[in-house]
Amino acid sequence: MSSSDIFIGETIGTAVLILLGGGVCAAVTLKASKARNAGWLAIAFGWGFAVMTAVYISAPLSGAHLNPAVTLALAIKNDDYSNLATYWGGQLLGAMIGAALVWVTYYGQFLAHLTDKEIVGGPGAQATKTKAVEAQEAGAGPVLGIFSTGPEIRNVVQNLATEIIGTVVLVLAILTQGLNNNGDGLGVLGALITSFVVVSIGLSLGGPTGYAINPARDLGPRIVHALLPLPNKGGSDWSYAWIPVVGPLIGGAIAAGIYNVAFA
């Protein structure tokens, strides 16, 4: 794979991943969406299918890492760090593009949601109504959860540990079951296996933090949230933003270490 193929493949694949994954979060969250309040099952399966679609699209070009933690783990496994920056750059750019496309797709719903007094508060708000969960979190706005993750209980050690554990499960599954014949990316069957693993992680381990398990998936859309001209969007919760970046990278490195010791 050439550097240009890697960058293009990761950009396209990660954009599709975030478009579909962020899209299901928008569908469940925003007023005037037909899927509003569809619940956690919809989100978990939506992200799983997003992974599967993105992997099948990008695998021929880049091996479909779509996640800096996966790229780091494969670099450690193969002792080859030459394309690390290329993968990470494409993943971050793709995540930002995907988040912007979610905004375009749900543009009217974003405006309706963020001008509703029951959501953002202010004069005319009904005290008996419950605002969006994100609006109640320190530093987070009422639609931040569409773009990036946030903890239900803010505990740095627990939040970091949760992201590490979830990423270890994801990356170990990829390293043991998901790789192509070259061992440098996901294979055809691996895409399906990985998508179901992501659903499992969401259902079993996603409750505490929203399961970023992917630094680009969280950081890129958070940057877009900070830049978009959304009314009453609130903060981007930058005080928490390091956890879904550092945690998955640690988890990816641990998974690679476990693989090299136990499976290689």
PDB file of N, CA and C in Angstrom, residues 33-104:
ATOM      1  N   SER A  33     -36.555  14.260  14.628  1.00  0.00           N
ATOM      2  CA  SER A  33     -35.980  13.092  13.970  1.00  0.00           C
ATOM      3  C   SER A  33     -36.940  11.925  14.141  1.00  0.00           C
ATOM      4  N   LYS A  34     -37.157  11.165  13.084  1.00  0.00           N
ATOM      5  CA  LYS A  34     -38.085  10.040  13.143  1.00  0.00           C
ATOM      6  C   LYS A  34     -37.608   8.941  14.096  1.00  0.00           C
ATOM      7  N   ALA A  35     -36.307   8.922  14.404  1.00  0.00           N
ATOM      8  CA  ALA A  35     -35.766   7.888  15.287  1.00  0.00           C
ATOM      9  C   ALA A  35     -35.536   8.388  16.710  1.00  0.00           C
ATOM     10  N   ARG A  36     -36.035   9.561  17.038  1.00  0.00           N
ATOM     11  CA  ARG A  36     -35.798  10.143  18.362  1.00  0.00           C
ATOM     12  C   ARG A  36     -36.225   9.166  19.465  1.00  0.00           C
ATOM     13  N   ASN A  37     -35.349   9.053  20.467  1.00  0.00           N
ATOM     14  CA  ASN A  37     -35.589   8.203  21.635  1.00  0.00           C
ATOM     15  C   ASN A  37     -35.609   6.709  21.291  1.00  0.00           C
ATOM     16  N   ALA A  38     -34.968   6.325  20.182  1.00  0.00           N
ATOM     17  CA  ALA A  38     -34.913   4.909  19.826  1.00  0.00           C
ATOM     18  C   ALA A  38     -34.068   4.111  20.811  1.00  0.00           C
ATOM     19  N   GLY A  39     -33.144   4.761  21.515  1.00  0.00           N
ATOM     20  CA  GLY A  39     -32.462   4.113  22.618  1.00  0.00           C
ATOM     21  C   GLY A  39     -31.073   3.572  22.332  1.00  0.00           C
ATOM     22  N   TRP A  40     -30.502   2.985  23.387  1.00  0.00           N
ATOM     23  CA  TRP A  40     -29.116   2.525  23.357  1.00  0.00           C
ATOM     24  C   TRP A  40     -28.893   1.376  22.386  1.00  0.00           C
ATOM     25  N   LEU A  41     -29.883   0.481  22.232  1.00  0.00           N
ATOM     26  CA  LEU A  41     -29.736  -0.617  21.280  1.00  0.00           C
ATOM     27  C   LEU A  41     -29.527  -0.080  19.866  1.00  0.00           C
ATOM     28  N   ALA A  42     -30.293   0.936  19.498  1.00  0.00           N
ATOM     29  CA  ALA A  42     -30.132   1.532  18.170  1.00  0.00           C
ATOM     30  C   ALA A  42     -28.734   2.104  18.004  1.00  0.00           C
ATOM     31  N   ILE A  43     -28.222   2.760  19.036  1.00  0.00           N
ATOM     32  CA  ILE A  43     -26.891   3.347  18.959  1.00  0.00           C
ATOM     33  C   ILE A  43     -25.824   2.264  18.839  1.00  0.00           C
ATOM     34  N   ALA A  44     -25.931   1.218  19.670  1.00  0.00           N
ATOM     35  CA  ALA A  44     -24.926   0.155  19.648  1.00  0.00           C
ATOM     36  C   ALA A  44     -24.885  -0.554  18.300  1.00  0.00           C
ATOM     37  N   PHE A  45     -26.051  -0.905  17.774  1.00  0.00           N
ATOM     38  CA  PHE A  45     -26.075  -1.588  16.480  1.00  0.00           C
ATOM     39  C   PHE A  45     -25.734  -0.621  15.343  1.00  0.00           C
ATOM     40  N   GLY A  46     -26.135   0.637  15.475  1.00  0.00           N
ATOM     41  CA  GLY A  46     -25.788   1.622  14.454  1.00  0.00           C
ATOM     42  C   GLY A  46     -24.288   1.776  14.306  1.00  0.00           C
ATOM     43  N   TRP A  47     -23.572   1.842  15.437  1.00  0.00           N
ATOM     44  CA  TRP A  47     -22.118   1.952  15.375  1.00  0.00           C
ATOM     45  C   TRP A  47     -21.488   0.667  14.830  1.00  0.00           C
ATOM     46  N   GLY A  48     -22.036  -0.478  15.199  1.00  0.00           N
ATOM     47  CA  GLY A  48     -21.500  -1.727  14.673  1.00  0.00           C
ATOM     48  C   GLY A  48     -21.614  -1.814  13.168  1.00  0.00           C
ATOM     49  N   PHE A  49     -22.774  -1.470  12.637  1.00  0.00           N
ATOM     50  CA  PHE A  49     -22.956  -1.486  11.179  1.00  0.00           C
ATOM     51  C   PHE A  49     -22.125  -0.392  10.506  1.00  0.00           C
ATOM     52  N   ALA A  50     -21.910   0.715  11.211  1.00  0.00           N
ATOM     53  CA  ALA A  50     -21.051   1.775  10.669  1.00  0.00           C
ATOM     54  C   ALA A  50     -19.634   1.259  10.475  1.00  0.00           C
ATOM     55  N   VAL A  51     -19.136   0.520  11.465  1.00  0.00           N
ATOM     56  CA  VAL A  51     -17.798  -0.065  11.358  1.00  0.00           C
ATOM     57  C   VAL A  51     -17.732  -1.018  10.174  1.00  0.00           C
ATOM     58  N   MET A  52     -18.713  -1.889  10.055  1.00  0.00           N
ATOM     59  CA  MET A  52     -18.707  -2.872   8.964  1.00  0.00           C
ATOM     60  C   MET A  52     -18.700  -2.179   7.599  1.00  0.00           C
ATOM     61  N   THR A  53     -19.560  -1.193   7.420  1.00  0.00           N
ATOM     62  CA  THR A  53     -19.634  -0.482   6.141  1.00  0.00           C
ATOM     63  C   THR A  53     -18.330   0.217   5.820  1.00  0.00           C
ATOM     64  N   ALA A  54     -17.771   0.922   6.810  1.00  0.00           N
ATOM     65  CA  ALA A  54     -16.544   1.684   6.597  1.00  0.00           C
ATOM     66  C   ALA A  54     -15.369   0.771   6.280  1.00  0.00           C
ATOM     67  N   VAL A  55     -15.305  -0.377   6.960  1.00  0.00           N
ATOM     68  CA  VAL A  55     -14.208  -1.311   6.706  1.00  0.00           C
ATOM     69  C   VAL A  55     -14.281  -1.865   5.290  1.00  0.00           C
ATOM     70  N   TYR A  56     -15.457  -2.300   4.859  1.00  0.00           N
ATOM     71  CA  TYR A  56     -15.582  -2.859   3.517  1.00  0.00           C
ATOM     72  C   TYR A  56     -15.241  -1.828   2.442  1.00  0.00           C
ATOM     73  N   ILE A  57     -15.554  -0.563   2.681  1.00  0.00           N
ATOM     74  CA  ILE A  57     -15.250   0.477   1.696  1.00  0.00           C
ATOM     75  C   ILE A  57     -13.747   0.742   1.621  1.00  0.00           C
ATOM     76  N   SER A  58     -13.095   0.820   2.769  1.00  0.00           N
ATOM     77  CA  SER A  58     -11.708   1.310   2.781  1.00  0.00           C
ATOM     78  C   SER A  58     -10.646   0.211   2.780  1.00  0.00           C
ATOM     79  N   ALA A  59     -11.021  -1.022   3.084  1.00  0.00           N
ATOM     80  CA  ALA A  59     -10.029  -2.091   3.197  1.00  0.00           C
ATOM     81  C   ALA A  59      -9.161  -2.266   1.948  1.00  0.00           C
ATOM     82  N   PRO A  60      -9.710  -2.187   0.731  1.00  0.00           N
ATOM     83  CA  PRO A  60      -8.850  -2.380  -0.450  1.00  0.00           C
ATOM     84  C   PRO A  60      -7.741  -1.339  -0.579  1.00  0.00           C
ATOM     85  N   LEU A  61      -7.943  -0.159  -0.023  1.00  0.00           N
ATOM     86  CA  LEU A  61      -6.938   0.892  -0.133  1.00  0.00           C
ATOM     87  C   LEU A  61      -5.942   0.879   1.017  1.00  0.00           C
ATOM     88  N   SER A  62      -6.458   0.819   2.258  1.00  0.00           N
ATOM     89  CA  SER A  62      -5.591   1.064   3.412  1.00  0.00           C
ATOM     90  C   SER A  62      -5.548  -0.059   4.428  1.00  0.00           C
ATOM     91  N   GLY A  63      -6.350  -1.103   4.238  1.00  0.00           N
ATOM     92  CA  GLY A  63      -6.458  -2.128   5.261  1.00  0.00           C
ATOM     93  C   GLY A  63      -7.462  -1.792   6.332  1.00  0.00           C
ATOM     94  N   ALA A  64      -8.065  -0.621   6.249  1.00  0.00           N
ATOM     95  CA  ALA A  64      -9.192  -0.226   7.101  1.00  0.00           C
ATOM     96  C   ALA A  64      -8.870  -0.286   8.584  1.00  0.00           C
ATOM     97  N   HIS A  65      -7.835   0.460   9.004  1.00  0.00           N
ATOM     98  CA  HIS A  65      -7.587   0.582  10.439  1.00  0.00           C
ATOM     99  C   HIS A  65      -8.676   1.437  11.086  1.00  0.00           C
ATOM    100  N   LEU A  66      -8.877   2.631  10.555  1.00  0.00           N
ATOM    101  CA  LEU A  66      -9.949   3.554  10.953  1.00  0.00           C
ATOM    102  C   LEU A  66      -9.889   3.962  12.426  1.00  0.00           C
ATOM    103  N   ASN A  67      -8.770   3.715  13.074  1.00  0.00           N
ATOM    104  CA  ASN A  67      -8.672   3.913  14.517  1.00  0.00           C
ATOM    105  C   ASN A  67      -7.193   3.989  14.880  1.00  0.00           C
ATOM    106  N   PRO A  68      -6.724   5.102  15.426  1.00  0.00           N
ATOM    107  CA  PRO A  68      -5.311   5.209  15.790  1.00  0.00           C
ATOM    108  C   PRO A  68      -4.835   4.130  16.752  1.00  0.00           C
ATOM    109  N   ALA A  69      -5.728   3.625  17.622  1.00  0.00           N
ATOM    110  CA  ALA A  69      -5.339   2.561  18.551  1.00  0.00           C
ATOM    111  C   ALA A  69      -5.054   1.264  17.801  1.00  0.00           C
ATOM    112  N   VAL A  70      -5.828   0.993  16.759  1.00  0.00           N
ATOM    113  CA  VAL A  70      -5.588  -0.188  15.930  1.00  0.00           C
ATOM    114  C   VAL A  70      -4.276  -0.027  15.168  1.00  0.00           C
ATOM    115  N   THR A  71      -4.050   1.142  14.614  1.00  0.00           N
ATOM    116  CA  THR A  71      -2.808   1.397  13.887  1.00  0.00           C
ATOM    117  C   THR A  71      -1.599   1.238  14.791  1.00  0.00           C
ATOM    118  N   LEU A  72      -1.681   1.779  16.009  1.00  0.00           N
ATOM    119  CA  LEU A  72      -0.571   1.644  16.954  1.00  0.00           C
ATOM    120  C   LEU A  72      -0.336   0.181  17.301  1.00  0.00           C
ATOM    121  N   ALA A  73      -1.408  -0.568  17.539  1.00  0.00           N
ATOM    122  CA  ALA A  73      -1.269  -1.986  17.881  1.00  0.00           C
ATOM    123  C   ALA A  73      -0.614  -2.767  16.751  1.00  0.00           C
ATOM    124  N   LEU A  74      -1.019  -2.506  15.517  1.00  0.00           N
ATOM    125  CA  LEU A  74      -0.418  -3.207  14.380  1.00  0.00           C
ATOM    126  C   LEU A  74       1.045  -2.807  14.184  1.00  0.00           C
ATOM    127  N   ALA A  75       1.357  -1.540  14.469  1.00  0.00           N
ATOM    128  CA  ALA A  75       2.753  -1.105  14.373  1.00  0.00           C
ATOM    129  C   ALA A  75       3.610  -1.826  15.401  1.00  0.00           C
ATOM    130  N   ILE A  76       3.082  -1.990  16.617  1.00  0.00           N
ATOM    131  CA  ILE A  76       3.819  -2.716  17.658  1.00  0.00           C
ATOM    132  C   ILE A  76       3.942  -4.190  17.286  1.00  0.00           C
ATOM    133  N   LYS A  77       2.844  -4.777  16.819  1.00  0.00           N
ATOM    134  CA  LYS A  77       2.850  -6.201  16.442  1.00  0.00           C
ATOM    135  C   LYS A  77       3.855  -6.477  15.341  1.00  0.00           C
ATOM    136  N   ASN A  78       3.878  -5.628  14.324  1.00  0.00           N
ATOM    137  CA  ASN A  78       4.731  -5.848  13.155  1.00  0.00           C
ATOM    138  C   ASN A  78       6.080  -5.150  13.261  1.00  0.00           C
ATOM    139  N   ASP A  79       6.279  -4.394  14.346  1.00  0.00           N
ATOM    140  CA  ASP A  79       7.513  -3.622  14.546  1.00  0.00           C
ATOM    141  C   ASP A  79       7.809  -2.735  13.333  1.00  0.00           C
ATOM    142  N   ASP A  80       6.770  -2.042  12.869  1.00  0.00           N
ATOM    143  CA  ASP A  80       6.896  -1.168  11.706  1.00  0.00           C
ATOM    144  C   ASP A  80       6.066   0.091  11.957  1.00  0.00           C
ATOM    145  N   TYR A  81       6.746   1.197  12.193  1.00  0.00           N
ATOM    146  CA  TYR A  81       6.071   2.446  12.528  1.00  0.00           C
ATOM    147  C   TYR A  81       6.123   3.457  11.383  1.00  0.00           C
ATOM    148  N   SER A  82       6.500   3.014  10.212  1.00  0.00           N
ATOM    149  CA  SER A  82       6.781   3.929   9.110  1.00  0.00           C
ATOM    150  C   SER A  82       5.537   4.671   8.609  1.00  0.00           C
ATOM    151  N   ASN A  83       4.370   4.042   8.708  1.00  0.00           N
ATOM    152  CA  ASN A  83       3.154   4.673   8.183  1.00  0.00           C
ATOM    153  C   ASN A  83       2.218   5.189   9.277  1.00  0.00           C
ATOM    154  N   LEU A  84       2.724   5.245  10.506  1.00  0.00           N
ATOM    155  CA  LEU A  84       1.874   5.635  11.634  1.00  0.00           C
ATOM    156  C   LEU A  84       1.264   7.016  11.431  1.00  0.00           C
ATOM    157  N   ALA A  85       2.082   7.998  11.072  1.00  0.00           N
ATOM    158  CA  ALA A  85       1.591   9.366  10.909  1.00  0.00           C
ATOM    159  C   ALA A  85       0.606   9.474   9.748  1.00  0.00           C
ATOM    160  N   THR A  86       0.839   8.720   8.682  1.00  0.00           N
ATOM    161  CA  THR A  86      -0.066   8.755   7.525  1.00  0.00           C
ATOM    162  C   THR A  86      -1.440   8.220   7.904  1.00  0.00           C
ATOM    163  N   TYR A  87      -1.452   7.094   8.602  1.00  0.00           N
ATOM    164  CA  TYR A  87      -2.727   6.535   9.061  1.00  0.00           C
ATOM    165  C   TYR A  87      -3.445   7.517   9.990  1.00  0.00           C
ATOM    166  N   TRP A  88      -2.727   8.033  10.971  1.00  0.00           N
ATOM    167  CA  TRP A  88      -3.361   8.915  11.959  1.00  0.00           C
ATOM    168  C   TRP A  88      -3.887  10.193  11.313  1.00  0.00           C
ATOM    169  N   GLY A  89      -3.133  10.733  10.372  1.00  0.00           N
ATOM    170  CA  GLY A  89      -3.596  11.948   9.698  1.00  0.00           C
ATOM    171  C   GLY A  89      -4.876  11.722   8.915  1.00  0.00           C
ATOM    172  N   GLY A  90      -4.937  10.623   8.167  1.00  0.00           N
ATOM    173  CA  GLY A  90      -6.147  10.306   7.414  1.00  0.00           C
ATOM    174  C   GLY A  90      -7.328  10.041   8.323  1.00  0.00           C
ATOM    175  N   GLN A  91      -7.090   9.360   9.440  1.00  0.00           N
ATOM    176  CA  GLN A  91      -8.171   9.052  10.373  1.00  0.00           C
ATOM    177  C   GLN A  91      -8.754  10.319  10.998  1.00  0.00           C
ATOM    178  N   LEU A  92      -7.896  11.242  11.410  1.00  0.00           N
ATOM    179  CA  LEU A  92      -8.389  12.471  12.027  1.00  0.00           C
ATOM    180  C   LEU A  92      -9.142  13.322  11.019  1.00  0.00           C
ATOM    181  N   LEU A  93      -8.595  13.466   9.812  1.00  0.00           N
ATOM    182  CA  LEU A  93      -9.275  14.247   8.780  1.00  0.00           C
ATOM    183  C   LEU A  93     -10.619  13.616   8.433  1.00  0.00           C
ATOM    184  N   GLY A  94     -10.637  12.293   8.255  1.00  0.00           N
ATOM    185  CA  GLY A  94     -11.874  11.613   7.921  1.00  0.00           C
ATOM    186  C   GLY A  94     -12.925  11.778   8.999  1.00  0.00           C
ATOM    187  N   ALA A  95     -12.515  11.699  10.267  1.00  0.00           N
ATOM    188  CA  ALA A  95     -13.461  11.867  11.369  1.00  0.00           C
ATOM    189  C   ALA A  95     -14.076  13.261  11.354  1.00  0.00           C
ATOM    190  N   MET A  96     -13.292  14.266  11.033  1.00  0.00           N
ATOM    191  CA  MET A  96     -13.809  15.635  10.967  1.00  0.00           C
ATOM    192  C   MET A  96     -14.781  15.780   9.795  1.00  0.00           C
ATOM    193  N   ILE A  97     -14.443  15.192   8.662  1.00  0.00           N
ATOM    194  CA  ILE A  97     -15.345  15.259   7.507  1.00  0.00           C
ATOM    195  C   ILE A  97     -16.662  14.562   7.822  1.00  0.00           C
ATOM    196  N   GLY A  98     -16.586  13.376   8.423  1.00  0.00           N
ATOM    197  CA  GLY A  98     -17.797  12.641   8.763  1.00  0.00           C
ATOM    198  C   GLY A  98     -18.688  13.417   9.714  1.00  0.00           C
ATOM    199  N   ALA A  99     -18.090  14.065  10.723  1.00  0.00           N
ATOM    200  CA  ALA A  99     -18.872  14.855  11.675  1.00  0.00           C
ATOM    201  C   ALA A  99     -19.546  16.038  10.993  1.00  0.00           C
ATOM    202  N   ALA A 100     -18.833  16.682  10.062  1.00  0.00           N
ATOM    203  CA  ALA A 100     -19.434  17.795   9.322  1.00  0.00           C
ATOM    204  C   ALA A 100     -20.604  17.316   8.460  1.00  0.00           C
ATOM    205  N   LEU A 101     -20.489  16.117   7.905  1.00  0.00           N
ATOM    206  CA  LEU A 101     -21.577  15.578   7.088  1.00  0.00           C
ATOM    207  C   LEU A 101     -22.807  15.230   7.938  1.00  0.00           C
ATOM    208  N   VAL A 102     -22.598  14.818   9.180  1.00  0.00           N
ATOM    209  CA  VAL A 102     -23.731  14.607  10.082  1.00  0.00           C
ATOM    210  C   VAL A 102     -24.476  15.922  10.296  1.00  0.00           C
ATOM    211  N   TRP A 103     -23.737  16.992  10.492  1.00  0.00           N
ATOM    212  CA  TRP A 103     -24.342  18.323  10.674  1.00  0.00           C
ATOM    213  C   TRP A 103     -25.150  18.712   9.434  1.00  0.00           C
ATOM    214  N   VAL A 104     -24.601  18.488   8.248  1.00  0.00           N
ATOM    215  CA  VAL A 104     -25.321  18.822   7.015  1.00  0.00           C
ATOM    216  C   VAL A 104     -26.606  17.988   6.895  1.00  0.00           C
TER     217      VAL A 104
END
